[in-house]
Structure formats: structure tokens, C-alpha cells
Coordinates of C-alpha atoms in Angstrom, one line a residue:
M39 CA -38.0 31.4 -31.0
K40 CA -39.2 34.8 -29.6
I41 CA -36.6 36.1 -27.3
I42 CA -36.5 39.4 -25.2
I43 CA -33.2 40.8 -24.3
A44 CA -33.5 43.3 -21.4
G45 CA -30.4 45.6 -21.3
D46 CA -28.7 46.7 -24.5
G47 CA -25.2 47.2 -23.1
K48 CA -22.1 45.2 -24.2
V49 CA -23.6 41.8 -23.2
G50 CA -27.0 42.6 -24.6
L51 CA -25.5 43.7 -27.9
A52 CA -23.3 40.6 -28.2
L53 CA -26.4 38.4 -27.4
T54 CA -28.4 40.3 -30.1
R55 CA -25.6 39.6 -32.6
L56 CA -25.3 35.9 -31.7
L57 CA -29.0 35.1 -31.5
S58 CA -29.9 37.1 -34.6
E59 CA -27.4 35.1 -36.6
E60 CA -29.4 32.0 -35.6
G61 CA -32.7 33.4 -36.9
H62 CA -34.5 34.1 -33.6
D63 CA -37.2 36.8 -33.4
L64 CA -35.6 39.4 -31.0
V65 CA -36.9 42.3 -28.9
T66 CA -34.4 44.5 -27.1
I67 CA -35.4 46.7 -24.1
D68 CA -33.3 49.6 -22.8
S69 CA -33.9 53.0 -21.2
N70 CA -31.4 54.6 -23.6
R71 CA -33.1 55.4 -26.9
E72 CA -29.9 56.3 -28.7
V73 CA -28.4 52.9 -27.9
L74 CA -31.6 51.2 -29.2
E75 CA -31.6 53.2 -32.4
R76 CA -28.0 52.3 -33.1
N77 CA -28.6 48.6 -32.6
T78 CA -31.8 48.5 -34.7
Q79 CA -29.7 49.9 -37.5
L80 CA -27.2 47.0 -37.1
Y81 CA -29.7 44.1 -36.6
D82 CA -33.2 43.2 -37.5
V83 CA -34.7 43.5 -34.1
M84 CA -37.7 45.2 -32.5
A85 CA -36.7 47.9 -29.9
V86 CA -38.7 49.0 -26.8
A87 CA -37.6 52.0 -24.8
G88 CA -38.4 51.8 -21.1
N89 CA -37.7 50.2 -17.7
C90 CA -37.6 46.4 -18.3
A91 CA -38.8 45.7 -14.8
T92 CA -42.2 47.3 -15.3
M93 CA -45.3 45.5 -16.5
A94 CA -46.1 48.2 -19.1
T95 CA -42.7 47.9 -20.8
L96 CA -42.7 44.1 -20.7
R97 CA -46.2 44.0 -22.2
E98 CA -45.1 46.4 -24.9
A99 CA -42.3 43.9 -25.7
N100 CA -45.0 41.2 -26.0
V101 CA -43.7 39.2 -23.1
E102 CA -46.9 37.1 -23.1
Q103 CA -45.9 35.6 -26.5
A104 CA -42.2 35.2 -25.7
D105 CA -40.3 32.0 -25.2
V106 CA -37.2 33.4 -23.4
L107 CA -36.4 36.5 -21.5
I108 CA -32.7 37.4 -20.8
A109 CA -32.2 40.1 -18.2
A110 CA -28.7 41.5 -18.7
T111 CA -28.8 45.0 -17.4
S112 CA -25.9 46.2 -15.2
A113 CA -28.1 46.1 -12.0
D114 CA -28.7 42.8 -10.3
E115 CA -31.9 44.0 -8.6
I116 CA -33.4 45.2 -11.9
N117 CA -32.6 41.8 -13.5
L118 CA -34.3 39.9 -10.8
L119 CA -37.4 42.1 -10.7
C120 CA -37.6 41.9 -14.5
C121 CA -37.6 38.1 -14.4
L122 CA -40.0 37.9 -11.6
T123 CA -42.5 40.3 -13.3
A124 CA -42.1 38.7 -16.7
R125 CA -42.8 35.2 -15.2
K126 CA -46.0 36.5 -13.6
L127 CA -47.1 37.7 -17.0
N128 CA -46.1 34.6 -18.8
P129 CA -45.8 31.5 -16.5
S130 CA -44.3 29.3 -19.3
L131 CA -41.5 31.8 -20.0
H132 CA -37.9 30.8 -19.6
T133 CA -36.0 33.5 -17.7
I134 CA -32.3 34.1 -17.5
A135 CA -30.8 36.6 -15.1
R136 CA -27.4 38.1 -15.1
V137 CA -26.4 38.4 -11.4
R138 CA -22.9 39.5 -10.4
S139 CA -23.0 40.3 -6.6
P140 CA -21.5 37.5 -4.4
E141 CA -23.9 38.5 -1.7
Y142 CA -26.9 37.4 -3.8
I143 CA -25.6 34.2 -5.4
E144 CA -26.0 31.7 -2.5
Q145 CA -29.5 32.7 -1.5
L146 CA -30.6 33.0 -5.1
Y147 CA -30.0 29.3 -5.7
L148 CA -32.3 28.6 -2.7
M149 CA -34.9 31.1 -4.0
R150 CA -34.6 30.3 -7.7
E151 CA -38.2 29.1 -8.0
D152 CA -39.6 32.1 -6.0
F153 CA -38.0 34.5 -8.5
G154 CA -39.1 32.4 -11.5
L155 CA -35.5 31.9 -12.7
S156 CA -34.7 29.2 -15.3
M157 CA -31.0 30.1 -15.2
I158 CA -28.7 32.4 -13.2
I159 CA -25.5 33.5 -14.9
N160 CA -22.6 35.3 -13.1
P161 CA -20.0 36.4 -15.6
E162 CA -17.3 37.0 -13.0
R163 CA -17.8 33.6 -11.3
E164 CA -17.7 31.9 -14.7
A165 CA -14.5 33.7 -15.5
A166 CA -13.0 32.6 -12.2
K167 CA -14.0 29.0 -12.9
E168 CA -12.4 29.1 -16.3
I169 CA -9.1 30.6 -15.0
F170 CA -9.0 28.0 -12.2
R171 CA -9.4 25.2 -14.8
L172 CA -6.6 26.7 -16.9
L173 CA -4.3 26.8 -13.9
K174 CA -5.1 23.2 -12.9
I175 CA -3.3 21.9 -16.0
P176 CA -1.0 24.8 -17.0
G177 CA 0.1 25.0 -20.6
F178 CA -3.2 25.3 -22.4
L179 CA -4.5 28.7 -23.5
K180 CA -8.2 27.6 -23.3
R181 CA -10.1 24.4 -22.3
E182 CA -13.6 23.4 -23.3
T183 CA -15.3 20.3 -21.8
F184 CA -17.5 17.8 -23.4
A185 CA -19.0 14.3 -22.9
K186 CA -19.7 14.8 -19.2
G187 CA -16.1 15.8 -18.5
R188 CA -14.5 12.9 -20.4
V189 CA -13.3 14.9 -23.4
E190 CA -11.8 18.4 -23.8
I191 CA -10.8 20.7 -26.7
V192 CA -7.7 22.6 -25.7
E193 CA -6.0 25.6 -27.4
L194 CA -2.2 25.7 -27.9
R195 CA 0.1 28.1 -29.7
V196 CA 2.8 26.6 -32.0
M197 CA 6.0 28.3 -30.8
E198 CA 9.3 28.8 -32.6
R199 CA 11.4 25.6 -32.5
S200 CA 8.6 23.8 -30.6
L201 CA 7.9 20.1 -31.2
L202 CA 4.9 21.0 -33.3
E203 CA 6.5 23.4 -35.7
N204 CA 6.4 22.2 -39.3
V205 CA 4.7 18.9 -38.3
I206 CA 2.3 17.4 -40.8
L207 CA -0.8 16.2 -38.9
N208 CA -0.6 12.7 -40.3
H209 CA 2.8 12.4 -38.5
L210 CA 1.6 13.9 -35.2
P211 CA 1.1 10.5 -33.4
H212 CA 4.7 9.6 -34.1
V213 CA 5.9 13.0 -32.9
L214 CA 3.9 12.7 -29.7
N215 CA 5.2 9.1 -29.1
G216 CA 1.8 7.6 -29.5
C217 CA -0.1 10.1 -27.5
K218 CA -3.4 10.1 -29.4
V219 CA -5.0 13.5 -30.0
L220 CA -6.8 15.1 -32.9
V221 CA -6.2 18.7 -34.1
C222 CA -9.7 19.8 -35.1
A223 CA -9.2 23.6 -35.9
V224 CA -6.4 26.0 -36.7
I225 CA -6.2 29.8 -36.6
R226 CA -3.5 31.1 -39.1
D227 CA -3.0 34.7 -40.0
G228 CA -6.4 35.6 -38.4
K229 CA -8.4 33.0 -40.3
A230 CA -9.8 29.7 -38.9
F231 CA -10.0 26.5 -40.9
I232 CA -10.6 22.8 -40.3
P233 CA -7.4 21.0 -41.1
T234 CA -6.8 17.7 -43.0
G235 CA -4.1 15.1 -42.5
D236 CA -1.9 16.9 -45.0
T237 CA -2.0 20.2 -43.1
M238 CA 1.4 21.4 -41.8
L239 CA 1.5 23.3 -38.6
R240 CA 3.4 26.6 -38.7
R241 CA 5.0 28.8 -36.1
G242 CA 2.4 31.2 -34.7
D243 CA -0.6 28.9 -35.4
H244 CA -3.2 28.6 -32.7
I245 CA -4.4 25.0 -32.8
Y246 CA -7.4 23.3 -31.1
V247 CA -6.8 19.8 -30.0
T248 CA -9.4 17.2 -29.0
A249 CA -8.2 14.8 -26.4
P250 CA -9.6 12.5 -23.6
V251 CA -9.1 14.2 -20.2
A252 CA -6.9 11.3 -19.1
V253 CA -4.5 12.1 -22.0
L254 CA -4.0 15.8 -21.3
S255 CA -1.2 15.4 -18.7
E256 CA 0.7 13.1 -21.1
L257 CA 0.2 15.7 -24.0
V258 CA 1.7 18.4 -21.8
K259 CA 4.6 16.1 -21.0
Q260 CA 5.3 15.1 -24.6
L261 CA 5.2 18.8 -25.7
G262 CA 7.8 19.6 -23.0
I263 CA 5.6 22.1 -21.3
P264 CA 6.7 22.6 -17.6
Q265 CA 4.4 20.7 -15.3
K266 CA 5.4 22.3 -12.0
K267 CA 2.4 22.5 -9.7
I268 CA 1.3 26.0 -9.0
R269 CA 2.0 26.8 -5.4
H270 CA 1.8 30.6 -5.5
A271 CA -0.4 32.9 -7.5
M272 CA -0.4 36.7 -7.8
L273 CA -3.7 38.4 -8.7
I274 CA -3.6 42.0 -9.8
G275 CA -7.0 43.7 -9.1
G276 CA -9.3 42.9 -6.3
G277 CA -12.7 42.8 -8.0
R278 CA -15.3 40.0 -8.1
V279 CA -13.3 37.7 -10.3
S280 CA -10.3 37.9 -7.9
Y281 CA -12.5 37.1 -5.0
Y282 CA -14.1 34.0 -6.6
L283 CA -10.7 32.8 -8.0
A284 CA -8.9 33.3 -4.7
Q285 CA -11.5 31.2 -3.0
S286 CA -10.9 28.3 -5.4
L287 CA -7.1 28.6 -5.3
I288 CA -6.9 28.8 -1.5
G289 CA -9.2 25.7 -1.3
A290 CA -6.7 23.9 -3.6
G291 CA -3.8 24.8 -1.3
V292 CA -2.3 27.6 -3.4
R293 CA -0.9 30.7 -1.6
V294 CA -2.6 33.7 -3.0
K295 CA -1.4 37.3 -3.1
I296 CA -3.9 40.0 -4.3
I297 CA -2.6 43.5 -5.2
E298 CA -5.4 46.1 -5.0
Q299 CA -5.2 49.9 -5.1
R300 CA -8.4 50.8 -3.2
A301 CA -8.0 50.8 0.6
D302 CA -11.7 50.1 1.3
R303 CA -11.7 47.1 -1.1
C304 CA -8.5 45.8 0.5
L305 CA -10.3 45.8 3.9
T306 CA -13.3 44.0 2.4
L307 CA -11.1 41.3 0.8
A308 CA -9.1 40.8 4.0
N309 CA -12.3 40.1 5.9
M310 CA -13.7 37.8 3.1
L311 CA -10.4 36.0 2.4
P312 CA -8.5 35.7 5.7
R313 CA -6.0 33.2 4.2
A314 CA -5.0 35.5 1.3
S315 CA -2.3 38.1 1.4
I316 CA -3.8 41.5 0.5
I317 CA -1.4 44.2 -0.7
E318 CA -2.7 47.8 -0.9
A319 CA -0.7 49.1 -3.9
D320 CA -0.9 50.0 -7.6
G321 CA -0.3 46.7 -9.4
S322 CA 0.4 48.5 -12.7
S323 CA 3.6 49.9 -11.2
Q324 CA 6.8 48.1 -12.2
S325 CA 8.4 48.8 -8.8
V326 CA 5.4 47.3 -6.9
L327 CA 5.4 44.2 -9.1
D328 CA 9.2 43.8 -8.6
N329 CA 9.0 44.3 -4.8
E330 CA 6.2 41.8 -4.5
G331 CA 8.2 39.2 -6.4
V332 CA 6.4 38.9 -9.7
G333 CA 9.4 37.0 -11.1
E334 CA 9.2 34.3 -8.5
T335 CA 5.5 33.6 -8.7
D336 CA 4.1 30.5 -10.4
A337 CA 1.1 32.3 -11.9
L338 CA 0.2 35.9 -12.7
V339 CA -3.5 36.7 -13.3
T340 CA -4.3 40.3 -14.3
L341 CA -7.8 41.2 -13.3
T342 CA -8.2 45.0 -13.2
G343 CA -11.0 46.8 -14.8
L344 CA -8.8 48.3 -17.5
D345 CA -7.9 46.0 -20.5
E346 CA -4.8 48.1 -21.3
Q347 CA -3.4 47.8 -17.8
N348 CA -4.0 44.0 -17.8
V349 CA -2.2 43.6 -21.1
I350 CA 0.8 45.6 -20.1
M351 CA 1.1 43.8 -16.7
S352 CA 0.8 40.4 -18.4
L353 CA 3.5 41.4 -21.0
Y354 CA 5.8 42.4 -18.1
G355 CA 5.0 39.1 -16.3
S356 CA 5.9 37.1 -19.3
A357 CA 9.1 39.1 -19.8
E358 CA 10.0 38.4 -16.2
G359 CA 9.6 34.6 -16.8
V360 CA 6.4 33.9 -15.0
P361 CA 5.5 30.4 -16.2
H362 CA 1.7 30.9 -16.4
V363 CA 0.0 34.2 -17.3
I364 CA -3.7 34.8 -17.7
T365 CA -5.2 38.1 -18.9
K366 CA -8.8 39.3 -18.3
V367 CA -10.3 41.5 -21.0
N368 CA -13.6 43.3 -20.7
R369 CA -14.0 44.3 -24.4
M370 CA -14.9 41.1 -26.3
E371 CA -13.7 42.5 -29.5
S372 CA -10.2 42.7 -28.1
T373 CA -9.5 39.0 -27.7
G374 CA -8.6 38.4 -31.3
M375 CA -6.1 41.3 -31.3
L376 CA -4.1 39.7 -28.5
E377 CA -3.4 36.3 -30.3
N378 CA 0.2 37.1 -31.1
L379 CA 1.1 38.9 -27.9
S380 CA 2.8 37.2 -24.9
V381 CA -0.2 37.7 -22.6
G382 CA -0.9 34.0 -21.9
S383 CA -4.5 32.9 -21.8
V384 CA -7.1 35.5 -22.5
V385 CA -10.4 35.3 -20.6
S386 CA -13.5 37.5 -21.2
P387 CA -16.2 37.3 -18.5
K388 CA -18.8 38.8 -20.9
E389 CA -17.8 36.4 -23.7
L390 CA -18.2 33.4 -21.3
C391 CA -21.6 34.8 -20.1
C392 CA -22.9 35.1 -23.7
A393 CA -21.6 31.6 -24.6
H394 CA -23.5 30.0 -21.7
I395 CA -26.7 31.8 -22.5
V396 CA -26.5 30.9 -26.2
Q397 CA -25.9 27.3 -25.2
Y398 CA -29.0 27.3 -23.0
V399 CA -31.1 28.8 -25.8
R400 CA -29.9 26.1 -28.2
A401 CA -30.6 23.3 -25.8
M402 CA -34.1 24.8 -25.2
Q403 CA -34.9 24.5 -28.9
N404 CA -34.3 20.8 -28.3
Q405 CA -36.0 19.3 -31.2
T406 CA -34.7 15.8 -31.3
G407 CA -31.1 15.8 -32.4
A408 CA -30.2 19.3 -31.2
A409 CA -26.8 20.0 -29.7
V410 CA -26.6 19.3 -26.0
T411 CA -23.4 21.3 -25.6
L412 CA -22.0 24.2 -27.7
H413 CA -18.7 26.0 -27.4
R414 CA -17.4 28.7 -29.6
I415 CA -13.7 28.2 -30.2
A416 CA -11.0 29.9 -32.3
D417 CA -12.2 33.3 -30.9
G418 CA -15.7 32.7 -32.2
R419 CA -14.6 31.7 -35.7
A420 CA -15.5 28.1 -35.2
E421 CA -17.9 26.0 -33.0
A422 CA -17.6 22.7 -31.3
L423 CA -21.0 21.0 -30.8
E424 CA -21.9 17.9 -28.9
F425 CA -24.8 15.6 -30.1
V426 CA -26.3 12.4 -28.9
V427 CA -27.1 9.9 -31.6
N428 CA -30.7 8.8 -31.6
K429 CA -33.2 6.9 -33.7
N430 CA -33.6 9.9 -36.1
S431 CA -29.9 10.2 -36.8
R432 CA -28.7 9.3 -40.2
Y433 CA -25.9 6.9 -41.1
V434 CA -25.9 5.0 -37.7
G435 CA -23.3 2.2 -37.9
E436 CA -21.8 3.5 -41.2
P437 CA -18.0 3.9 -41.4
L438 CA -17.1 7.6 -41.4
K439 CA -15.1 7.2 -44.7
R440 CA -18.4 6.5 -46.5
L441 CA -20.2 9.6 -45.2
R442 CA -20.4 12.9 -47.1
L443 CA -20.1 15.8 -44.7
K444 CA -20.7 19.4 -45.6
P445 CA -17.5 21.5 -46.2
N446 CA -15.4 22.6 -43.1
I447 CA -17.0 20.1 -40.8
L448 CA -15.1 17.5 -38.8
I449 CA -16.2 14.7 -36.5
S450 CA -13.5 15.0 -33.8
C451 CA -14.6 12.5 -31.2
I452 CA -17.1 9.7 -30.5
T453 CA -17.9 8.5 -27.0
H454 CA -19.2 4.9 -27.0
K455 CA -20.4 3.3 -23.7
G456 CA -18.0 5.5 -21.7
R457 CA -15.1 4.9 -24.0
T458 CA -13.6 7.9 -25.9
I459 CA -12.7 7.3 -29.6
L460 CA -10.7 9.8 -31.7
P461 CA -12.1 8.5 -35.0
D462 CA -10.5 7.5 -38.3
G463 CA -12.2 6.5 -41.5
N464 CA -13.2 3.1 -40.2
S465 CA -14.9 4.4 -37.1
A466 CA -18.7 4.6 -36.8
F467 CA -21.2 6.0 -34.3
E468 CA -24.0 3.9 -32.8
M469 CA -27.3 4.7 -31.1
G470 CA -26.7 6.5 -27.8
D471 CA -23.2 7.6 -28.6
T472 CA -22.0 11.1 -28.0
V473 CA -20.4 12.8 -31.1
I474 CA -18.4 16.0 -31.1
V475 CA -18.5 18.0 -34.3
V476 CA -16.3 21.0 -35.2
T477 CA -17.4 23.5 -37.8
S478 CA -16.1 26.8 -39.1
R479 CA -19.6 28.3 -38.7
E480 CA -20.0 29.0 -42.5
T481 CA -23.1 26.8 -42.3
P482 CA -25.3 27.0 -39.2
I483 CA -25.5 23.5 -37.5
L484 CA -28.5 23.2 -35.2
Q485 CA -29.2 19.5 -35.4
F486 CA -26.9 16.5 -35.9
N487 CA -28.3 15.6 -39.3
D488 CA -27.3 19.2 -40.5
I489 CA -23.7 18.1 -40.8
F490 CA -24.4 15.8 -43.8
A491 CA -24.2 17.0 -47.4

């Protein structure tokens, strides 16, 4: 497809990398010529220098022939005007706007058609949603949802002397007392792979487990992970993610304390979140954290604008025995470096934003058999894709043991008439079933039939 990416900052660059890997015809627009020149040396893209909200620049980018426009500049107003102008020039264009301001979000959903928006993406709101989901069932580093919320792939770390250390996967059901789950991917020594039944889990492994949602609580129980309900959460940093997250936590009955250094922002938060406790202080100070009771809180979420501060505060929280720690990082390339540090779950708003946009673009391609859901797992080293079996799908009704799949591909779940099946060799998929496939990304999988050798 022909895709225009307006704004060549960190999000724009990440989208350029991800979408160019999938063979799309890309045009990037930015007012900074040096940034454009650097990125054209990295990727096979056309670059246009100029203001992406003007007709002249959009025409130079051939907006009339484009299929998708992604407005990802740092200014909400520019993104909205860019989409509005582009849609006037090309009424059939799909437009995606990155909008971050809480003041705009509610009215934009009402005025979506007026602005010609196909999709609105708010990175901070998506990050807050992800953090809230992680805190609802503490113990998982990440959670990805499939099959209309019936199935999840969750990330766990194999700790020293944990129940999972040195377990061969064929023996896992016995170790978990019959709790049926499927390990679909493993990161070991920085490399991702699709395991077999003979794979032995080692200390330090990050594993990705497919499980029905109804089984997650039992899995946590069997692994001996503390299931104490979160009653108090401490958020360090009072930015947009903190605001959205505090709203959700307060609505769920959690007492929220936000530590923010800027006096004016504290006043704003106090007005917007009257049920939260707002502390004007430097959350990166050990004495402040101690005085505010970091060791007694149920959850610590570090949300400042500085990755280094967030990592240090999360490390301190873990050392003080906080049961649940979540760290926000802004630099997407930093997430993999934090795998072996005690910083809890790592959430990147920009990474979530890119994942949602790529998922939308893939769904747009929707030739019959295309993935309806896509999640990058294992820090982007693997993908989990959800397909619906249709009349063009191969091997309908055939036992999985008879199928020849491409290397590093695993069918991790089948949903049949609302029933979730973690498959074995005798399982089969039928017309209308939902199938979740995990791949190490060595071979691009765009349609269901691409998984077969």
C-alpha cells in the first residue's frame, strides 16, 4: 500500500522501520531536512520537506494516490489539520491522527467524521490502559489480548528457585497441577525462539504463555505469585499517563498518590483528580520516597519524562519490597536493555502507539485471510497473530500433527464456538474458528495460509 507518514520523529521513524519491513510504499514528511536525509539513508522511502498540514506539501507527497496517511507530529493541532486537509484532497484516504491532549479526546470522538479521521491514537492513554490491565492481575510483565478478550498471551520471568526453573515443557501441566497453558515463545540470552515440548526453562528466561483469561488467576496461584489486591498505588510523575491511569485506578477503588515536582502541574492535577493525593516533591529523591511510604505501597509506577530516573526509582522500589513495579520508558530501543533488571513491567507509550497503527494497517490490507489482530511480543522479536478460518483456508479439519508448518511457527490457540482450545497434535481448526499463531518473524506472515510450508 501507499502510506504517508507525517512527522519523522521517534514515532515516525519507528513506523517507517516497521512498515518498510512489510513492503509498503512509504513517503515521509517533515520540516527538518537533516532528519529526512538521515532516514532516507536508512530506509527505502521518499522524503518530502515541508509543513504536512498544507495542500502544497501533501500534493507533493502524492496524497491523491495514497491509501493511508499517519499524522504523527508532536503537535495535535497539526495532526488534525493534516488529516482534515488530506481527506479533502483524497476522500477515500484512511487517516490516522496521533492526539495526546486530554482536552481534545472526548470531543474528537464526537467530531471524528468532521475531521475525516479513520483512527485516533493517544499514546499516553494506551499506556495507561496497559498499566491498568497489568495491575488488575499483578504478576505478569505484559498481557496481550486475543479472541475478543477470551485469550491472553502473558509474559513471565523465570526466577531463581521458582516453580518453573529447570522444567521441561512437556512436564509443565503436572508442575502446574493441571492448570493448562501453553508456552509459545522464550527469550534467552537476548534471543527469541519458539520452544518445543523438550525445551527446558532456565533461570532468567522470559516466557510468553498462552492461556484462557479464566485460567490466569489459577496460573498466578499455582506459581505462588502474591495475589493481594492492590489498594494503594504510588505514581511518580504527573504527566498525561499519570492522569489517565489515576482516573482508572480511582474508579476501581484504589487509593492513588501522585508525586510531581512542578507546582503548577500539581494544582492542575488537584483540580482534575480531586480524589487523588497530590504531593509536590521530587520523586527521584530517596528521602521523599521514604517519607511518602514507598515501602508500604502495593504498586509503584514510575512515569516521569526521564527514562534514567524511572529506572532508578523502580530499582529502589523493588529493593524496598514493593510487590508490583511498572516502569515507563520513552526510548523504544531501551526496553530490551532492561530485561534482566528489577524494574518490573516495562511500558513504552510510543511502542504501543506504533503497534496499534501497524495492526490497523494490516487489518486494512484485509485480503481474505489477513490477520485480524497483531501483537509484537518478546520485545518485537516475535509476533502473535489472530486469524479467522474461512473457505480459502487450507487444511480445515485436518489434525495439526499432519500439517507442515514453516520453521519457527506455532499454533498456540484455537477458539471454536466460544470454547478455547490449547491444541495438541490431534486438534484441528474448523470453518469460523479463531486461530492464534506465534512466529519469530523470520518469515513475514500476512495471511493465514502463509504459515504452511
